[in-house]
Amino acid sequence: MDRLDGPARLMIVSDLDLTMVDHQDLENTSLLRFNALWEAYYRQDSLLVFSSGRSPGSYRRLWKKRPLLTPDVAIMSVGTEIMYGESMVRDEGWEQYLNWKWNREIVKEEAAKFPDLIPQSETAQRPHKVSFFVEKSKALEVMKPLQGILEKRGLDVKLVYSHSKALDILPKRAGKGEALAYLLRKLEVDGKVPVNTLVCGDSGNDAELFSIPKVYGVMVSNSQEELLQWHEQNAKHNPRIIHSPEKCAAGILQAIGNFCLGPNVSPRDIRDFQKCKVQGFSPEHEVVKFYLFYERWRRAEIEKSEQQRQNLQLMFFPLGTFVHPSGVQQSFDHCVDAMLRFHGDKKGQKYCIWVDRLSSAQIGSDAWLVKFHKWELSEGERRGCLTTVLLSSQEKAPDIFTWMHLHQTWLYGSEPEDQTTWLF
Ligand code: GLC
Ligand code: MG
């Protein structure tokens, strides 16, 4: 959260499963659209928060399979664990605060007396979260008496029902809403309350997010009955909350537009940048646009033509170099030749590219240093490179950038055995 000097222009607080991530869409279409929008227009001055029921380990497993961006804050295990930055530094103060009137052994002991409660796997059990499965028809029968029994034993707990099957028992002070309120208080102390906050969710454990004052909210089209019901009973007349007609991450994009929170046309929705003037050019947008081109090129969604070859040659400074992640230095001419050879090599395959953690700094009147993580997911294998690009803009046409220098280093053991198919 310290990444920004001032208040975030927009803070998005989103659930993961079936909000950010559409488990039915193996191509990750709407998630990739969101990613491109975020990195091109928001990463520099906004905050991304993931708020999930998953434990940190289960989040890591999802991260390996799906093109998830790096959030500024990860709120895990239904608002019981808060972690900051890429290295996921735990907020120990938060966990201390949750110890109040909480004892997980007592929760387990009392819950075991209800045969309808089936404990979830060990990995789902966390210091401040005890989780079960329970049939919808039995849920209410169990929740009320169990809450009373735990109160009698001196605890103050919260029971949250999600996906018509999962029951989480948490300390009263925990939950996705309480965790967000805590984050907002922290930001307030630093004078950095976001200009706008948008919360996004689909199921019961997300309901609390929508009760935080002043936030905008989107319940994605595929929201669960329990969330829609909560909304009907508690927030029906709040104009800041919508039930989007769009599914998962597409619903988030739609809500950004609906509430006029900033640009909401993803660069991925633009097929031809020559024909379609974009909302604003910037070094960040340039990088996102190039990698989109690169993905479409390798998937043969763009035709190989003499014009394209010339465009590529114009884009790269003739004397510039690319330091390949293997350490080998290549001339841009060599790279353009390689790119021409690799046209369509990923056609028909599950292949996508996205950039993450994009930041740029103007280092001269016409020069920018842009740094980001560039990821490729190819038939289930994920590889990434820390990438630095030196861009220069033309005085007469400031929206045209020349790529002067490009340097990559493998990220987190991404190095493949065969490095020859890695281009930029
Ligand atoms: C996630 C968690 C699970 C929890 C559910 C609802 O699926 O893994 O433990 O019960 O979210 O909050
Ligand atoms: Mg969900």
Coordinates of C-alpha atoms and ligand atoms in Angstrom, one line a residue:
M1 CA 0.0 0.0 0.0
D2 CA 3.0 2.3 0.4
R3 CA 3.7 2.0 -3.3
L4 CA 1.6 5.1 -4.0
D5 CA 2.5 8.6 -2.8
G6 CA -1.1 9.8 -2.5
P7 CA -4.6 8.4 -2.3
A8 CA -5.4 5.7 -4.9
R9 CA -7.6 6.9 -7.8
L10 CA -9.4 3.6 -7.6
M11 CA -9.2 0.7 -5.2
I12 CA -10.7 -2.5 -6.4
V13 CA -11.5 -5.1 -3.8
S14 CA -12.4 -8.3 -5.5
D15 CA -13.2 -11.9 -4.6
L16 CA -11.4 -14.5 -6.7
D17 CA -13.4 -17.6 -7.4
L18 CA -16.2 -16.9 -9.8
T19 CA -15.7 -13.2 -9.5
M20 CA -12.2 -12.5 -10.9
V21 CA -11.7 -16.1 -12.1
D22 CA -14.3 -17.8 -14.3
H23 CA -13.7 -21.5 -13.7
Q24 CA -15.8 -22.4 -16.7
D25 CA -13.7 -20.3 -19.1
L26 CA -10.4 -22.1 -19.6
E27 CA -9.3 -19.3 -22.0
N28 CA -9.6 -16.8 -19.1
T29 CA -11.1 -14.3 -21.5
S30 CA -12.6 -11.8 -19.1
L31 CA -9.7 -12.1 -16.6
L32 CA -7.2 -11.2 -19.3
R33 CA -9.4 -8.3 -20.4
F34 CA -9.3 -7.0 -16.8
N35 CA -5.6 -7.5 -16.6
A36 CA -4.9 -5.5 -19.7
L37 CA -7.1 -2.7 -18.5
W38 CA -5.6 -2.6 -15.1
E39 CA -2.0 -2.5 -16.2
A40 CA -2.6 0.0 -19.0
Y41 CA -4.6 2.5 -17.1
Y42 CA -4.7 1.8 -13.3
R43 CA -1.6 0.1 -12.0
Q44 CA 0.3 3.4 -11.7
D45 CA -2.1 5.2 -9.4
S46 CA -4.6 2.7 -8.1
L47 CA -4.7 -0.3 -5.7
L48 CA -5.8 -3.8 -6.3
V49 CA -7.0 -6.0 -3.4
F50 CA -8.0 -9.6 -3.7
S51 CA -10.3 -10.8 -0.9
S52 CA -10.8 -14.6 -1.0
G53 CA -12.1 -17.5 1.1
R54 CA -9.0 -19.4 0.1
S55 CA -6.0 -20.0 2.3
P56 CA -2.6 -18.5 1.2
G57 CA -1.6 -22.0 -0.1
S58 CA -4.7 -22.5 -2.0
Y59 CA -4.4 -19.0 -3.5
R60 CA -0.9 -19.9 -4.7
R61 CA -2.2 -23.0 -6.4
L62 CA -4.8 -20.9 -8.2
W63 CA -2.2 -18.4 -9.1
K64 CA -0.1 -21.1 -10.9
K65 CA -3.0 -22.1 -13.1
R66 CA -4.7 -18.8 -13.9
P67 CA -3.4 -15.4 -15.1
L68 CA -3.8 -13.5 -11.9
L69 CA -2.2 -10.2 -11.4
T70 CA -0.2 -9.4 -8.2
P71 CA -2.5 -7.6 -5.8
D72 CA -1.2 -4.8 -3.5
V73 CA -3.1 -6.5 -0.7
A74 CA -4.3 -10.1 -0.4
I75 CA -7.0 -10.7 2.2
M76 CA -7.2 -14.5 2.5
S77 CA -9.2 -17.1 4.5
V78 CA -12.5 -15.0 4.5
G79 CA -10.9 -11.9 6.0
T80 CA -8.8 -13.5 8.6
E81 CA -5.4 -13.1 7.1
I82 CA -4.1 -9.9 5.5
M83 CA -0.9 -9.8 3.4
Y84 CA 0.9 -7.0 1.7
G85 CA 2.8 -6.8 -1.6
E86 CA 4.4 -9.4 -3.8
S87 CA 6.2 -11.0 -0.9
M88 CA 2.9 -11.3 1.0
V89 CA 4.0 -9.8 4.3
R90 CA 1.5 -10.8 7.0
D91 CA -0.3 -8.2 9.1
E92 CA 0.4 -9.6 12.5
G93 CA -1.5 -6.8 14.2
W94 CA -4.6 -7.9 12.5
E95 CA -4.2 -11.5 13.6
Q96 CA -3.6 -10.3 17.2
Y97 CA -6.8 -8.3 17.1
L98 CA -8.8 -11.4 16.0
N99 CA -7.8 -13.3 19.1
W100 CA -10.5 -11.5 21.1
K101 CA -13.1 -13.9 22.4
W102 CA -11.8 -16.6 20.0
N103 CA -10.7 -20.1 20.7
R104 CA -10.7 -22.5 17.8
E105 CA -10.5 -25.6 20.0
I106 CA -13.8 -24.7 21.6
V107 CA -15.3 -24.1 18.2
K108 CA -14.2 -27.5 17.0
E109 CA -15.4 -29.2 20.1
E110 CA -18.9 -27.7 20.0
A111 CA -19.3 -28.1 16.2
A112 CA -18.4 -31.8 16.4
K113 CA -21.7 -32.3 18.2
F114 CA -23.6 -31.4 15.1
P115 CA -23.6 -34.4 12.7
D116 CA -24.7 -32.3 9.7
L117 CA -21.4 -30.4 9.8
I118 CA -18.8 -32.1 7.7
P119 CA -15.3 -30.6 8.3
Q120 CA -13.5 -29.2 5.3
S121 CA -10.0 -30.4 4.5
E122 CA -7.1 -29.6 6.9
T123 CA -5.7 -27.1 4.4
A124 CA -8.9 -25.0 4.7
Q125 CA -8.6 -24.8 8.5
R126 CA -6.8 -21.7 9.6
P127 CA -5.9 -20.1 12.9
H128 CA -9.0 -17.8 12.8
K129 CA -11.2 -19.9 10.5
V130 CA -12.9 -23.2 11.1
S131 CA -14.7 -24.5 8.0
F132 CA -17.4 -27.1 7.3
F133 CA -19.7 -28.2 4.6
V134 CA -23.4 -28.3 5.3
E135 CA -26.4 -28.9 3.2
K136 CA -28.5 -25.8 2.4
S137 CA -31.6 -27.3 4.0
K138 CA -29.7 -28.0 7.3
A139 CA -27.7 -24.8 7.4
L140 CA -30.1 -22.6 9.3
E141 CA -31.0 -25.4 11.7
V142 CA -27.3 -25.6 12.7
M143 CA -26.2 -22.0 12.6
K144 CA -28.5 -20.4 15.2
P145 CA -28.1 -22.9 18.0
L146 CA -24.3 -23.2 17.4
Q147 CA -23.9 -19.5 17.6
G148 CA -25.7 -19.5 21.0
I149 CA -23.7 -22.4 22.4
L150 CA -20.4 -20.7 21.5
E151 CA -21.6 -17.5 23.1
K152 CA -22.4 -19.3 26.3
R153 CA -18.8 -20.7 26.2
G154 CA -17.5 -17.1 26.2
L155 CA -16.8 -16.7 22.5
D156 CA -18.0 -14.1 20.1
V157 CA -18.1 -15.6 16.6
K158 CA -19.5 -15.0 13.1
L159 CA -21.0 -17.7 11.0
V160 CA -20.8 -17.2 7.2
Y161 CA -22.6 -19.4 4.7
S162 CA -21.4 -19.4 1.0
H163 CA -21.9 -21.2 -2.2
S164 CA -25.0 -22.9 -0.7
K165 CA -22.6 -25.4 0.9
A166 CA -19.7 -23.9 2.9
L167 CA -19.9 -22.7 6.5
D168 CA -17.1 -20.7 8.0
I169 CA -16.8 -19.9 11.7
L170 CA -14.7 -16.9 12.3
P171 CA -14.0 -14.5 15.2
K172 CA -16.6 -11.7 15.3
R173 CA -14.0 -9.2 14.4
A174 CA -13.0 -11.0 11.2
G175 CA -14.7 -11.3 7.8
K176 CA -14.2 -9.7 4.4
G177 CA -16.0 -6.6 5.4
E178 CA -14.2 -6.1 8.7
A179 CA -10.9 -6.6 7.0
L180 CA -11.7 -4.0 4.4
A181 CA -12.8 -1.5 7.0
Y182 CA -9.5 -2.1 8.8
L183 CA -7.6 -1.5 5.5
L184 CA -9.5 1.7 5.0
R185 CA -8.8 2.9 8.5
K186 CA -5.1 2.3 7.9
L187 CA -5.2 4.3 4.7
E188 CA -7.1 7.0 6.5
V189 CA -4.4 7.4 9.1
D190 CA -1.9 7.9 6.3
G191 CA -4.2 10.4 4.5
K192 CA -4.6 8.0 1.6
V193 CA -8.3 7.0 1.5
P194 CA -8.9 6.0 -2.1
V195 CA -10.9 8.5 -4.2
N196 CA -13.2 5.6 -5.2
T197 CA -13.5 2.0 -4.0
L198 CA -15.3 -0.7 -5.9
V199 CA -16.0 -4.1 -4.2
C200 CA -16.8 -7.1 -6.4
G201 CA -18.2 -10.5 -5.4
D202 CA -20.5 -13.4 -6.1
S203 CA -21.3 -15.3 -2.9
G204 CA -22.3 -15.2 0.8
N205 CA -18.9 -14.3 2.2
D206 CA -18.8 -11.2 0.0
A207 CA -22.0 -9.7 1.4
E208 CA -20.1 -7.8 4.1
L209 CA -18.0 -6.0 1.5
F210 CA -21.2 -4.4 0.2
S211 CA -22.1 -3.0 3.7
I212 CA -19.0 -0.8 3.9
P213 CA -20.1 2.9 3.7
K214 CA -19.4 4.9 0.5
V215 CA -18.1 2.0 -1.6
Y216 CA -19.4 1.1 -5.0
G217 CA -20.3 -2.6 -5.4
V218 CA -20.9 -5.1 -8.2
M219 CA -22.5 -8.5 -7.7
V220 CA -21.4 -10.3 -10.9
S221 CA -24.2 -11.8 -13.0
N222 CA -23.4 -15.3 -11.8
S223 CA -23.9 -14.4 -8.2
Q224 CA -25.1 -17.0 -5.7
E225 CA -28.7 -16.9 -4.4
E226 CA -27.5 -16.2 -0.8
L227 CA -25.8 -13.0 -1.9
L228 CA -28.7 -11.8 -4.0
Q229 CA -31.0 -12.5 -1.1
W230 CA -28.8 -10.6 1.3
H231 CA -28.9 -7.7 -1.1
E232 CA -32.7 -7.9 -1.5
Q233 CA -33.1 -7.7 2.3
N234 CA -30.4 -5.2 3.2
A235 CA -29.2 -3.0 0.4
K236 CA -32.0 -3.1 -2.3
H237 CA -32.2 0.7 -2.4
N238 CA -28.5 1.5 -2.4
P239 CA -27.8 3.0 -5.9
R240 CA -24.1 2.3 -5.5
I241 CA -24.6 -1.5 -5.7
I242 CA -25.5 -3.2 -9.0
H243 CA -26.2 -6.7 -10.1
S244 CA -24.2 -6.7 -13.3
P245 CA -25.6 -8.4 -16.5
E246 CA -22.0 -9.5 -17.1
K247 CA -20.3 -12.6 -15.7
C248 CA -17.2 -12.6 -13.5
A249 CA -14.4 -10.1 -14.4
A250 CA -16.5 -8.8 -17.3
G251 CA -18.9 -7.6 -14.6
I252 CA -16.1 -5.7 -13.0
L253 CA -15.3 -3.9 -16.2
Q254 CA -19.0 -3.2 -16.7
A255 CA -19.3 -1.7 -13.2
I256 CA -16.3 0.6 -13.7
G257 CA -18.1 2.0 -16.7
N258 CA -21.5 2.1 -15.0
F259 CA -20.2 4.2 -12.1
C260 CA -17.8 6.3 -14.3
L261 CA -14.8 5.3 -12.2
G262 CA -12.4 5.6 -15.1
P263 CA -11.5 4.0 -18.5
N264 CA -13.3 0.6 -18.9
V265 CA -12.5 -0.4 -22.5
S266 CA -9.8 -3.0 -22.2
P267 CA -7.0 -2.8 -24.7
R268 CA -7.9 -6.4 -25.4
D269 CA -11.2 -5.3 -26.8
I270 CA -9.5 -3.2 -29.5
R271 CA -8.7 -5.3 -32.5
D272 CA -6.9 -2.7 -34.6
F273 CA -5.1 0.1 -32.8
Q274 CA -4.4 1.8 -36.1
K275 CA -8.1 2.3 -36.8
C276 CA -9.3 2.9 -33.3
K277 CA -8.0 5.9 -31.3
V278 CA -7.4 4.8 -27.8
Q279 CA -8.4 6.7 -24.6
G280 CA -4.9 7.9 -23.9
F281 CA -1.4 6.9 -24.9
S282 CA 1.2 6.3 -22.3
P283 CA 4.3 4.1 -22.0
E284 CA 2.2 1.7 -19.9
H285 CA -0.4 1.4 -22.7
E286 CA 2.4 1.0 -25.3
V287 CA 3.7 -2.1 -23.5
V288 CA 0.3 -3.7 -22.9
K289 CA -0.5 -3.1 -26.6
F290 CA 2.8 -4.6 -27.8
Y291 CA 2.3 -7.8 -25.9
L292 CA -1.2 -8.1 -27.1
F293 CA 0.1 -7.8 -30.6
Y294 CA 2.7 -10.4 -29.9
E295 CA 0.2 -12.8 -28.5
R296 CA -2.1 -12.4 -31.5
W297 CA 0.9 -12.7 -33.8
R298 CA 1.9 -16.0 -32.4
R299 CA -1.6 -17.3 -32.5
A300 CA -1.9 -16.1 -36.1
E301 CA -4.8 -13.8 -35.3
I302 CA -2.9 -11.1 -37.1
E303 CA -1.9 -11.7 -40.7
K304 CA 1.7 -11.7 -41.6
S305 CA 2.3 -9.0 -44.2
E306 CA 5.0 -6.7 -45.5
Q307 CA 3.3 -3.9 -43.7
Q308 CA 3.6 -5.7 -40.4
R309 CA 7.3 -6.4 -41.0
Q310 CA 7.9 -2.7 -41.7
N311 CA 5.9 -1.7 -38.6
L312 CA 8.0 -3.9 -36.4
Q313 CA 11.2 -2.6 -37.9
L314 CA 10.1 1.0 -37.3
M315 CA 9.2 0.2 -33.8
F316 CA 12.6 -1.0 -32.7
F317 CA 15.6 1.2 -32.7
P318 CA 18.0 -0.2 -35.3
L319 CA 21.0 -0.1 -33.0
G320 CA 19.0 -1.2 -29.9
T321 CA 19.6 -4.5 -28.2
F322 CA 17.6 -7.2 -26.4
V323 CA 19.3 -8.9 -23.5
H324 CA 17.6 -12.3 -23.7
P325 CA 16.8 -13.9 -20.3
S326 CA 19.5 -16.5 -21.0
G327 CA 22.0 -13.7 -20.9
V328 CA 22.6 -13.7 -24.6
Q329 CA 22.6 -10.3 -26.3
Q330 CA 20.7 -10.0 -29.5
S331 CA 20.3 -7.1 -32.0
F332 CA 16.7 -5.9 -32.6
D333 CA 17.1 -6.9 -36.3
H334 CA 17.7 -10.5 -35.2
C335 CA 14.6 -10.3 -32.9
V336 CA 12.4 -9.0 -35.7
D337 CA 13.6 -11.8 -38.0
A338 CA 12.8 -14.3 -35.2
M339 CA 9.4 -12.8 -34.7
L340 CA 8.6 -13.2 -38.4
R341 CA 9.6 -16.9 -38.3
F342 CA 7.5 -17.6 -35.2
H343 CA 4.3 -16.2 -36.7
G344 CA 1.4 -18.6 -35.9
D345 CA 3.5 -21.1 -34.0
K346 CA 0.9 -21.1 -31.2
K347 CA -2.1 -21.2 -33.5
G348 CA -4.9 -23.3 -32.0
Q349 CA -3.1 -23.7 -28.7
K350 CA -3.9 -22.5 -25.2
Y351 CA -1.6 -19.6 -25.2
C352 CA -1.8 -16.2 -23.6
I353 CA 0.4 -13.3 -22.5
W354 CA -0.1 -10.7 -19.9
V355 CA 2.0 -8.1 -18.1
D356 CA 1.9 -7.5 -14.3
R357 CA 3.3 -5.0 -11.9
L358 CA 3.9 -2.5 -14.6
S359 CA 5.6 0.8 -13.5
S360 CA 7.2 3.5 -15.5
A361 CA 9.4 6.5 -14.8
Q362 CA 10.1 9.4 -17.1
I363 CA 13.9 9.8 -17.2
G364 CA 14.2 12.5 -19.8
S365 CA 12.0 14.8 -21.9
D366 CA 11.2 12.0 -24.3
A367 CA 12.4 8.8 -22.5
W368 CA 10.8 6.3 -20.2
L369 CA 12.0 3.4 -18.3
V370 CA 9.3 0.8 -18.0
K371 CA 9.5 -2.2 -15.7
F372 CA 7.1 -5.1 -15.5
H373 CA 6.7 -8.8 -15.1
K374 CA 5.8 -10.4 -18.4
W375 CA 4.0 -13.8 -18.3
E376 CA 3.2 -16.5 -20.8
L377 CA 0.9 -19.3 -20.1
S378 CA 1.3 -22.0 -22.8
E379 CA -0.6 -25.3 -22.6
G380 CA -0.7 -25.0 -18.8
E381 CA 2.9 -24.0 -18.3
R382 CA 3.6 -20.6 -16.8
R383 CA 6.8 -18.7 -17.4
G384 CA 7.7 -15.1 -16.6
C385 CA 10.4 -12.6 -17.0
L386 CA 11.3 -9.4 -15.1
T387 CA 11.4 -7.0 -18.0
T388 CA 12.8 -3.6 -18.4
V389 CA 12.3 -1.5 -21.5
L390 CA 13.7 1.9 -22.5
L391 CA 11.2 3.7 -24.6
S392 CA 11.6 7.0 -26.5
S393 CA 8.7 9.1 -27.9
Q394 CA 8.9 11.1 -31.0
E395 CA 8.7 14.9 -30.7
K396 CA 6.3 15.3 -33.6
A397 CA 4.2 12.3 -32.7
P398 CA 4.3 11.8 -29.0
D399 CA 2.0 8.8 -29.2
I400 CA 4.5 6.9 -31.2
F401 CA 7.2 5.1 -29.1
T402 CA 10.5 3.6 -30.2
W403 CA 11.8 0.7 -28.3
M404 CA 15.4 1.5 -27.5
H405 CA 16.5 -1.3 -25.3
L406 CA 14.9 -4.4 -23.7
H407 CA 16.3 -6.6 -20.9
Q408 CA 14.8 -9.7 -19.4
T409 CA 15.6 -12.0 -16.5
W410 CA 13.8 -15.3 -15.7
L411 CA 11.4 -15.0 -12.8
Y412 CA 11.0 -17.7 -10.1
G413 CA 12.6 -20.6 -11.8
S414 CA 10.8 -19.9 -15.1
E415 CA 13.9 -20.9 -17.1
P416 CA 12.9 -23.5 -19.7
E417 CA 15.2 -26.2 -21.0
D418 CA 14.8 -25.0 -24.5
Q419 CA 15.2 -21.3 -24.5
T420 CA 15.1 -20.8 -28.3
T421 CA 11.3 -20.3 -28.5
W422 CA 11.4 -17.4 -26.1
L423 CA 11.4 -14.2 -28.1
F424 CA 10.8 -11.0 -26.1
Ligands
GLC1 C1 -13.2 -21.0 0.0 C2 -12.5 -21.7 1.1 C3 -13.4 -22.4 2.0 C4 -14.5 -21.5 2.4 C5 -15.2 -21.0 1.2 C6 -16.3 -20.0 1.6 O1 -13.7 -22.0 -0.9 O2 -11.5 -22.6 0.6 O3 -12.7 -22.9 3.1 O4 -15.4 -22.2 3.2 O5 -14.3 -20.2 0.4 O6 -15.9 -18.9 2.3
MG2 MG -16.5 -16.3 -5.0

